[in-house]
Amino acid sequence: MVEPHHDHDHDHEGHDHPHAEIAEAGRPGYYDIMETAVRELLIERKMIRADEIRRQIEVIDSRTPALGAKVVARAWVDPRFKARLLANGRTACEELGISFYDDTELIVLENTPEVHNLIVCTLCSCYPRPVLGLPPDWYKLKPYRARAVSEPRAVLAEFGTEISQDVEIRVSDSTAMVRYLVLPMRPDGTDSYSEQQLADLVTRDAMIGVIPVQLQGE
Amino acid sequence: MPDKAMGDPGFGVVLATGEAPVFQPGDRVRILVRAPIGHYRVPTYLRGKQGSIEAVIEPPAVDNEEEGFGRNAGSKRHYYRVAIPMTEVWADYVGSPRDGLRIEIFETWLERM
């Protein structure tokens, strides 16, 4: 997709936020043309239907970090669910109605006072999309992918996360059929929180393992 | 994990090749050094490194590298979650000596030590 030119220079009907007309600018790139050609060929040869592509975009759009947060909060309040989640991440998420449309397995990695987990995909951008949706851009870029496995403590420090030398760091490199989700530690001072209030604390970055879960305003 | 390797003595079930995992948790393994052309799933930085099996990943799965070329049949084997110390991967690693890497590796990329 070509990014629209966006220089905020005129008023737009319906809202008062001025910007340029949203339009395709410039010629499509090599990969834009290849994607269009492959898609049109697949549809023409009746391998897939246009509606299947649209439907799959809807599937992906329905997956957001809120689903992962719901899984984490449930694990914090229900020890039996947590045990099932750590034994088999996929089937435990399926209990909550989260389907694994991409046929991946899920291993849930529990952070403890002794072990801090971090996830990465050095080869490309494998990510627990069924439970978190699309990965952030930095997750897909080479600096994170290379450095997370070679100097994880320095990478974590750049996210503001200092991990003590007595804590073991485990980096899981996701490359084939398994995806990972970090189960962060429940913050202190949340004993009175409801499951939904707990879920509201859990962010995408905490489930990748680059930050702990923090109380709001901390 | 079901105790498939043992079969059931009452029925004498014989398992097909590749059905039972070759490695068990705790086994010491080396990741093979190969340089295939095309689609591969074992990152270069881990080839030749030594580690241990942390877990057998169930169920057996198609070899992603074969699947990349449309060959899906008959190539099911186990993936293993392999634990490798960071100091084994990087001679100049900065951090705790207990820091480690975990990766899933297909059976055909591992040799017993």
Short mmCIF file of C-alpha atoms in Angstrom, two decimals:
data_model
loop_
_atom_site.label_atom_id
_atom_site.label_comp_id
_atom_site.label_asym_id
_atom_site.label_seq_id
_atom_site.Cartn_x
_atom_site.Cartn_y
_atom_site.Cartn_z
CA MET A 1 0.00 0.00 0.00
CA VAL A 2 1.33 3.45 -0.87
CA GLU A 3 1.16 5.83 2.07
CA PRO A 4 -0.94 8.86 1.29
CA HIS A 5 0.77 12.20 1.26
CA HIS A 6 -0.27 13.88 4.49
CA ASP A 7 0.66 17.49 5.00
CA HIS A 8 -2.33 18.95 6.86
CA ASP A 9 -3.07 21.85 4.57
CA HIS A 10 -6.80 22.11 3.95
CA ASP A 11 -10.10 21.82 5.75
CA HIS A 12 -12.02 18.64 5.28
CA GLU A 13 -15.78 18.37 5.38
CA GLY A 14 -17.14 16.62 8.49
CA HIS A 15 -14.30 17.41 10.85
CA ASP A 16 -12.07 20.36 11.56
CA HIS A 17 -8.75 18.57 11.33
CA PRO A 18 -7.06 19.93 8.22
CA HIS A 19 -5.13 17.55 6.00
CA ALA A 20 -4.43 16.76 2.36
CA GLU A 21 -6.89 14.72 0.36
CA ILE A 22 -6.28 11.05 1.06
CA ALA A 23 -5.17 9.57 -2.24
CA GLU A 24 -2.66 7.14 -3.67
CA ALA A 25 0.48 9.07 -4.42
CA GLY A 26 3.17 7.93 -6.81
CA ARG A 27 3.56 4.66 -8.64
CA PRO A 28 2.97 1.35 -6.88
CA GLY A 29 6.17 -0.35 -5.79
CA TYR A 30 7.55 -3.74 -6.82
CA TYR A 31 5.80 -5.63 -4.00
CA ASP A 32 2.50 -3.77 -4.50
CA ILE A 33 2.47 -4.93 -8.10
CA MET A 34 3.47 -8.48 -7.19
CA GLU A 35 0.75 -8.70 -4.52
CA THR A 36 -1.90 -7.44 -6.94
CA ALA A 37 -0.76 -9.82 -9.68
CA VAL A 38 -0.74 -12.88 -7.40
CA ARG A 39 -4.09 -11.98 -5.87
CA GLU A 40 -5.73 -11.46 -9.26
CA LEU A 41 -4.30 -14.71 -10.61
CA LEU A 42 -5.51 -16.68 -7.57
CA ILE A 43 -9.00 -15.24 -7.93
CA GLU A 44 -9.05 -15.71 -11.72
CA ARG A 45 -8.01 -19.36 -11.35
CA LYS A 46 -10.69 -19.80 -8.63
CA MET A 47 -8.12 -20.82 -5.98
CA ILE A 48 -9.61 -18.22 -3.62
CA ARG A 49 -12.48 -15.74 -3.75
CA ALA A 50 -12.18 -12.00 -3.25
CA ASP A 51 -14.55 -12.35 -0.31
CA GLU A 52 -12.13 -14.71 1.45
CA ILE A 53 -9.45 -12.00 1.51
CA ARG A 54 -11.91 -9.45 2.86
CA ARG A 55 -13.08 -11.94 5.46
CA GLN A 56 -9.52 -12.72 6.59
CA ILE A 57 -8.85 -8.99 7.07
CA GLU A 58 -11.92 -8.92 9.32
CA VAL A 59 -10.56 -11.90 11.26
CA ILE A 60 -7.22 -10.15 11.81
CA ASP A 61 -8.85 -6.83 12.69
CA SER A 62 -10.89 -8.58 15.39
CA ARG A 63 -7.68 -9.67 17.18
CA THR A 64 -6.24 -7.03 19.52
CA PRO A 65 -4.14 -6.97 22.71
CA ALA A 66 -7.45 -6.78 24.64
CA LEU A 67 -7.87 -10.51 24.01
CA GLY A 68 -4.44 -11.29 25.45
CA ALA A 69 -5.19 -9.02 28.41
CA LYS A 70 -8.38 -11.00 29.08
CA VAL A 71 -6.37 -14.24 29.06
CA VAL A 72 -3.77 -12.81 31.48
CA ALA A 73 -6.37 -11.40 33.88
CA ARG A 74 -8.23 -14.72 33.92
CA ALA A 75 -4.98 -16.54 34.73
CA TRP A 76 -4.34 -14.11 37.62
CA VAL A 77 -7.75 -14.71 39.21
CA ASP A 78 -8.27 -18.40 38.41
CA PRO A 79 -5.37 -20.70 39.38
CA ARG A 80 -6.93 -23.69 37.64
CA PHE A 81 -7.25 -21.76 34.39
CA LYS A 82 -3.65 -20.62 34.80
CA ALA A 83 -2.48 -24.22 35.16
CA ARG A 84 -4.34 -25.19 31.97
CA LEU A 85 -2.95 -22.10 30.18
CA LEU A 86 0.64 -22.98 31.06
CA ALA A 87 0.07 -26.62 30.09
CA ASN A 88 -1.44 -25.77 26.70
CA GLY A 89 -1.83 -22.12 25.72
CA ARG A 90 -3.89 -22.80 22.65
CA THR A 91 -6.60 -24.97 24.20
CA ALA A 92 -6.90 -22.64 27.23
CA CYS A 93 -7.40 -19.61 24.93
CA GLU A 94 -9.92 -21.62 22.92
CA GLU A 95 -11.92 -22.04 26.16
CA LEU A 96 -12.36 -18.25 26.09
CA GLY A 97 -13.51 -18.36 22.47
CA ILE A 98 -10.18 -17.28 20.94
CA SER A 99 -9.68 -19.40 17.82
CA PHE A 100 -6.29 -20.21 16.23
CA TYR A 101 -7.17 -19.50 12.62
CA ASP A 102 -3.50 -19.76 11.59
CA ASP A 103 -3.10 -23.27 13.08
CA THR A 104 -0.21 -22.31 15.34
CA GLU A 105 0.44 -23.68 18.81
CA LEU A 106 0.78 -21.30 21.76
CA ILE A 107 3.24 -21.61 24.64
CA VAL A 108 2.53 -19.23 27.51
CA LEU A 109 5.68 -18.18 29.39
CA GLU A 110 5.21 -17.21 33.03
CA ASN A 111 7.30 -14.38 34.42
CA THR A 112 8.31 -14.90 38.05
CA PRO A 113 10.66 -13.15 40.50
CA GLU A 114 13.35 -15.57 39.20
CA VAL A 115 12.68 -15.58 35.43
CA HIS A 116 11.89 -12.84 32.92
CA ASN A 117 10.69 -13.91 29.46
CA LEU A 118 11.03 -11.98 26.22
CA ILE A 119 9.72 -12.99 22.79
CA VAL A 120 11.14 -12.30 19.34
CA CYS A 121 11.14 -13.74 15.83
CA THR A 122 14.64 -13.41 14.39
CA LEU A 123 13.66 -14.77 10.96
CA CYS A 124 10.64 -12.60 10.24
CA SER A 125 7.63 -11.52 12.31
CA CYS A 126 6.06 -14.62 13.93
CA TYR A 127 3.77 -13.24 16.64
CA PRO A 128 0.79 -14.57 18.62
CA ARG A 129 -1.65 -12.86 16.23
CA PRO A 130 -4.71 -14.92 17.29
CA VAL A 131 -4.43 -13.38 20.80
CA LEU A 132 -2.64 -10.05 20.20
CA GLY A 133 -3.43 -9.01 16.62
CA LEU A 134 -0.77 -7.43 14.43
CA PRO A 135 2.74 -6.90 15.86
CA PRO A 136 4.16 -3.41 16.39
CA ASP A 137 6.54 -2.19 13.68
CA TRP A 138 9.61 -2.33 15.94
CA TYR A 139 8.97 -6.04 16.53
CA LYS A 140 9.35 -6.67 12.79
CA LEU A 141 12.45 -4.51 12.25
CA LYS A 142 15.98 -5.91 12.27
CA PRO A 143 17.40 -3.95 15.23
CA TYR A 144 14.93 -5.54 17.67
CA ARG A 145 15.14 -8.96 16.01
CA ALA A 146 18.94 -9.07 16.12
CA ARG A 147 19.49 -7.42 19.48
CA ALA A 148 16.76 -9.20 21.48
CA VAL A 149 18.71 -12.46 21.14
CA SER A 150 22.22 -11.02 21.51
CA GLU A 151 21.87 -8.26 24.12
CA PRO A 152 18.40 -8.64 25.68
CA ARG A 153 19.31 -6.70 28.82
CA ALA A 154 20.37 -3.66 26.80
CA VAL A 155 17.17 -3.85 24.72
CA LEU A 156 15.02 -4.11 27.86
CA ALA A 157 16.84 -1.14 29.40
CA GLU A 158 15.91 0.92 26.33
CA PHE A 159 12.26 0.09 27.07
CA GLY A 160 12.88 1.32 30.62
CA THR A 161 13.04 -2.19 32.06
CA GLU A 162 16.03 -2.94 34.27
CA ILE A 163 16.31 -6.62 35.10
CA SER A 164 18.46 -7.57 38.09
CA GLN A 165 21.44 -9.86 37.47
CA ASP A 166 19.89 -12.48 39.80
CA VAL A 167 16.92 -12.79 37.46
CA GLU A 168 17.35 -15.20 34.57
CA ILE A 169 16.38 -13.85 31.16
CA ARG A 170 14.84 -16.32 28.73
CA VAL A 171 14.46 -15.18 25.15
CA SER A 172 12.11 -17.31 23.05
CA ASP A 173 12.84 -17.10 19.33
CA SER A 174 9.66 -17.98 17.46
CA THR A 175 10.45 -19.42 14.05
CA ALA A 176 8.12 -22.20 12.95
CA MET A 177 4.80 -23.44 14.31
CA VAL A 178 4.83 -22.22 17.91
CA ARG A 179 3.91 -18.73 19.08
CA TYR A 180 4.61 -17.32 22.52
CA LEU A 181 2.72 -15.11 24.95
CA VAL A 182 4.30 -13.77 28.13
CA LEU A 183 2.21 -14.09 31.29
CA PRO A 184 3.44 -11.05 33.26
CA MET A 185 3.54 -10.89 37.06
CA ARG A 186 0.43 -9.46 38.71
CA PRO A 187 1.41 -6.12 40.25
CA ASP A 188 1.29 -5.65 44.01
CA GLY A 189 -1.62 -3.60 45.36
CA THR A 190 -4.22 -5.15 43.04
CA ASP A 191 -5.89 -7.56 45.50
CA SER A 192 -9.16 -5.65 45.37
CA TYR A 193 -9.22 -5.33 41.56
CA SER A 194 -11.93 -7.01 39.51
CA GLU A 195 -10.94 -9.23 36.59
CA GLN A 196 -11.80 -6.42 34.16
CA GLN A 197 -9.76 -3.86 36.12
CA LEU A 198 -6.83 -6.27 36.01
CA ALA A 199 -7.26 -6.76 32.25
CA ASP A 200 -7.18 -2.98 31.78
CA LEU A 201 -3.65 -2.91 33.25
CA VAL A 202 -2.23 -5.45 30.81
CA THR A 203 -0.66 -3.94 27.70
CA ARG A 204 0.70 -5.42 24.49
CA ASP A 205 4.31 -4.65 25.45
CA ALA A 206 3.94 -6.52 28.76
CA MET A 207 2.76 -9.61 26.85
CA ILE A 208 5.81 -9.39 24.54
CA GLY A 209 7.93 -9.12 27.68
CA VAL A 210 9.58 -5.74 27.14
CA ILE A 211 7.95 -4.18 30.23
CA PRO A 212 6.31 -5.41 33.44
CA VAL A 213 2.65 -4.69 34.11
CA GLN A 214 2.43 -1.45 36.06
CA LEU A 215 -0.31 0.31 37.94
CA GLN A 216 -1.69 3.31 36.11
CA GLY A 217 0.31 6.45 36.79
CA GLU A 218 3.28 4.45 38.10
CA MET B 1 2.35 -36.03 26.74
CA PRO B 2 0.66 -39.39 26.12
CA ASP B 3 2.96 -42.32 26.65
CA LYS B 4 2.92 -43.23 22.99
CA ALA B 5 6.44 -44.59 22.87
CA MET B 6 5.43 -47.44 25.15
CA GLY B 7 2.40 -48.45 23.07
CA ASP B 8 -0.09 -50.62 24.90
CA PRO B 9 1.23 -54.05 25.89
CA GLY B 10 -2.27 -55.50 25.67
CA PHE B 11 -2.65 -54.67 22.00
CA GLY B 12 0.91 -54.67 20.66
CA VAL B 13 0.44 -51.40 18.79
CA VAL B 14 3.34 -50.63 16.49
CA LEU B 15 4.02 -46.95 15.84
CA ALA B 16 4.86 -45.62 12.40
CA THR B 17 8.24 -44.03 11.78
CA GLY B 18 8.32 -40.51 13.22
CA GLU B 19 5.21 -40.91 15.40
CA ALA B 20 7.13 -41.12 18.68
CA PRO B 21 9.58 -38.35 19.56
CA VAL B 22 13.24 -39.32 19.15
CA PHE B 23 14.37 -36.98 21.97
CA GLN B 24 13.12 -36.54 25.52
CA PRO B 25 13.37 -33.60 27.95
CA GLY B 26 16.88 -33.35 29.36
CA ASP B 27 18.61 -34.90 26.32
CA ARG B 28 21.72 -33.02 25.19
CA VAL B 29 21.58 -32.09 21.52
CA ARG B 30 23.53 -30.19 18.89
CA ILE B 31 21.81 -28.19 16.16
CA LEU B 32 23.15 -29.35 12.81
CA VAL B 33 25.23 -27.17 10.53
CA ARG B 34 23.57 -27.17 7.14
CA ALA B 35 23.18 -24.45 4.58
CA PRO B 36 20.07 -25.31 2.58
CA ILE B 37 19.12 -23.13 -0.33
CA GLY B 38 15.62 -21.70 -0.16
CA HIS B 39 13.16 -21.84 2.71
CA TYR B 40 14.56 -22.71 6.14
CA ARG B 41 13.47 -22.19 9.74
CA VAL B 42 16.66 -22.67 11.75
CA PRO B 43 18.39 -19.31 12.12
CA THR B 44 22.07 -19.26 11.09
CA TYR B 45 23.19 -17.91 14.47
CA LEU B 46 22.16 -21.17 16.18
CA ARG B 47 23.60 -23.71 13.74
CA GLY B 48 26.25 -25.88 15.41
CA LYS B 49 25.23 -24.71 18.91
CA GLN B 50 24.66 -27.12 21.78
CA GLY B 51 21.70 -27.20 24.10
CA SER B 52 19.22 -29.48 25.80
CA ILE B 53 15.65 -30.53 25.11
CA GLU B 54 13.30 -28.60 27.42
CA ALA B 55 10.06 -30.04 26.04
CA VAL B 56 8.63 -32.13 23.22
CA ILE B 57 6.11 -30.04 21.32
CA GLU B 58 2.93 -31.95 20.57
CA PRO B 59 1.38 -32.77 18.21
CA PRO B 60 3.87 -33.89 15.53
CA ALA B 61 3.83 -31.38 12.70
CA VAL B 62 4.68 -31.08 9.03
CA ASP B 63 8.25 -29.94 8.38
CA ASN B 64 7.84 -26.22 7.63
CA GLU B 65 10.82 -26.32 5.30
CA GLU B 66 9.18 -29.00 3.13
CA GLU B 67 5.81 -27.29 3.37
CA GLY B 68 7.43 -24.15 1.94
CA PHE B 69 7.79 -26.09 -1.33
CA GLY B 70 4.29 -27.57 -1.23
CA ARG B 71 5.43 -30.98 0.06
CA ASN B 72 3.05 -31.61 2.94
CA ALA B 73 2.69 -35.38 3.03
CA GLY B 74 4.68 -37.86 5.07
CA SER B 75 7.01 -35.34 6.71
CA LYS B 76 5.42 -35.15 10.17
CA ARG B 77 7.91 -35.26 13.03
CA HIS B 78 8.22 -33.51 16.37
CA TYR B 79 9.42 -30.05 17.09
CA TYR B 80 11.38 -29.64 20.32
CA ARG B 81 11.73 -26.63 22.60
CA VAL B 82 15.51 -26.45 22.90
CA ALA B 83 17.28 -24.51 25.68
CA ILE B 84 20.64 -22.94 24.82
CA PRO B 85 22.69 -20.82 27.24
CA MET B 86 23.38 -17.29 25.94
CA THR B 87 27.07 -17.84 26.70
CA GLU B 88 27.03 -20.81 24.26
CA VAL B 89 25.70 -18.57 21.50
CA TRP B 90 27.72 -15.40 22.18
CA ALA B 91 31.26 -15.65 23.55
CA ASP B 92 31.15 -12.02 24.74
CA TYR B 93 27.60 -12.13 26.17
CA VAL B 94 26.89 -9.44 28.75
CA GLY B 95 24.42 -10.50 31.45
CA SER B 96 23.83 -13.34 33.87
CA PRO B 97 25.46 -16.69 32.98
CA ARG B 98 22.00 -18.21 33.55
CA ASP B 99 20.43 -16.17 30.74
CA GLY B 100 19.25 -18.39 27.94
CA LEU B 101 17.62 -18.76 24.60
CA ARG B 102 14.68 -21.01 23.74
CA ILE B 103 13.76 -22.06 20.22
CA GLU B 104 11.67 -24.73 18.56
CA ILE B 105 13.72 -26.98 16.28
CA PHE B 106 12.43 -29.70 13.96
CA GLU B 107 13.69 -33.21 14.69
CA THR B 108 15.72 -33.50 11.47
CA TRP B 109 17.92 -30.56 12.56
CA LEU B 110 19.06 -32.13 15.84
CA GLU B 111 21.71 -34.69 16.71
CA ARG B 112 22.20 -36.41 20.04
CA MET B 113 25.38 -35.65 21.93
#
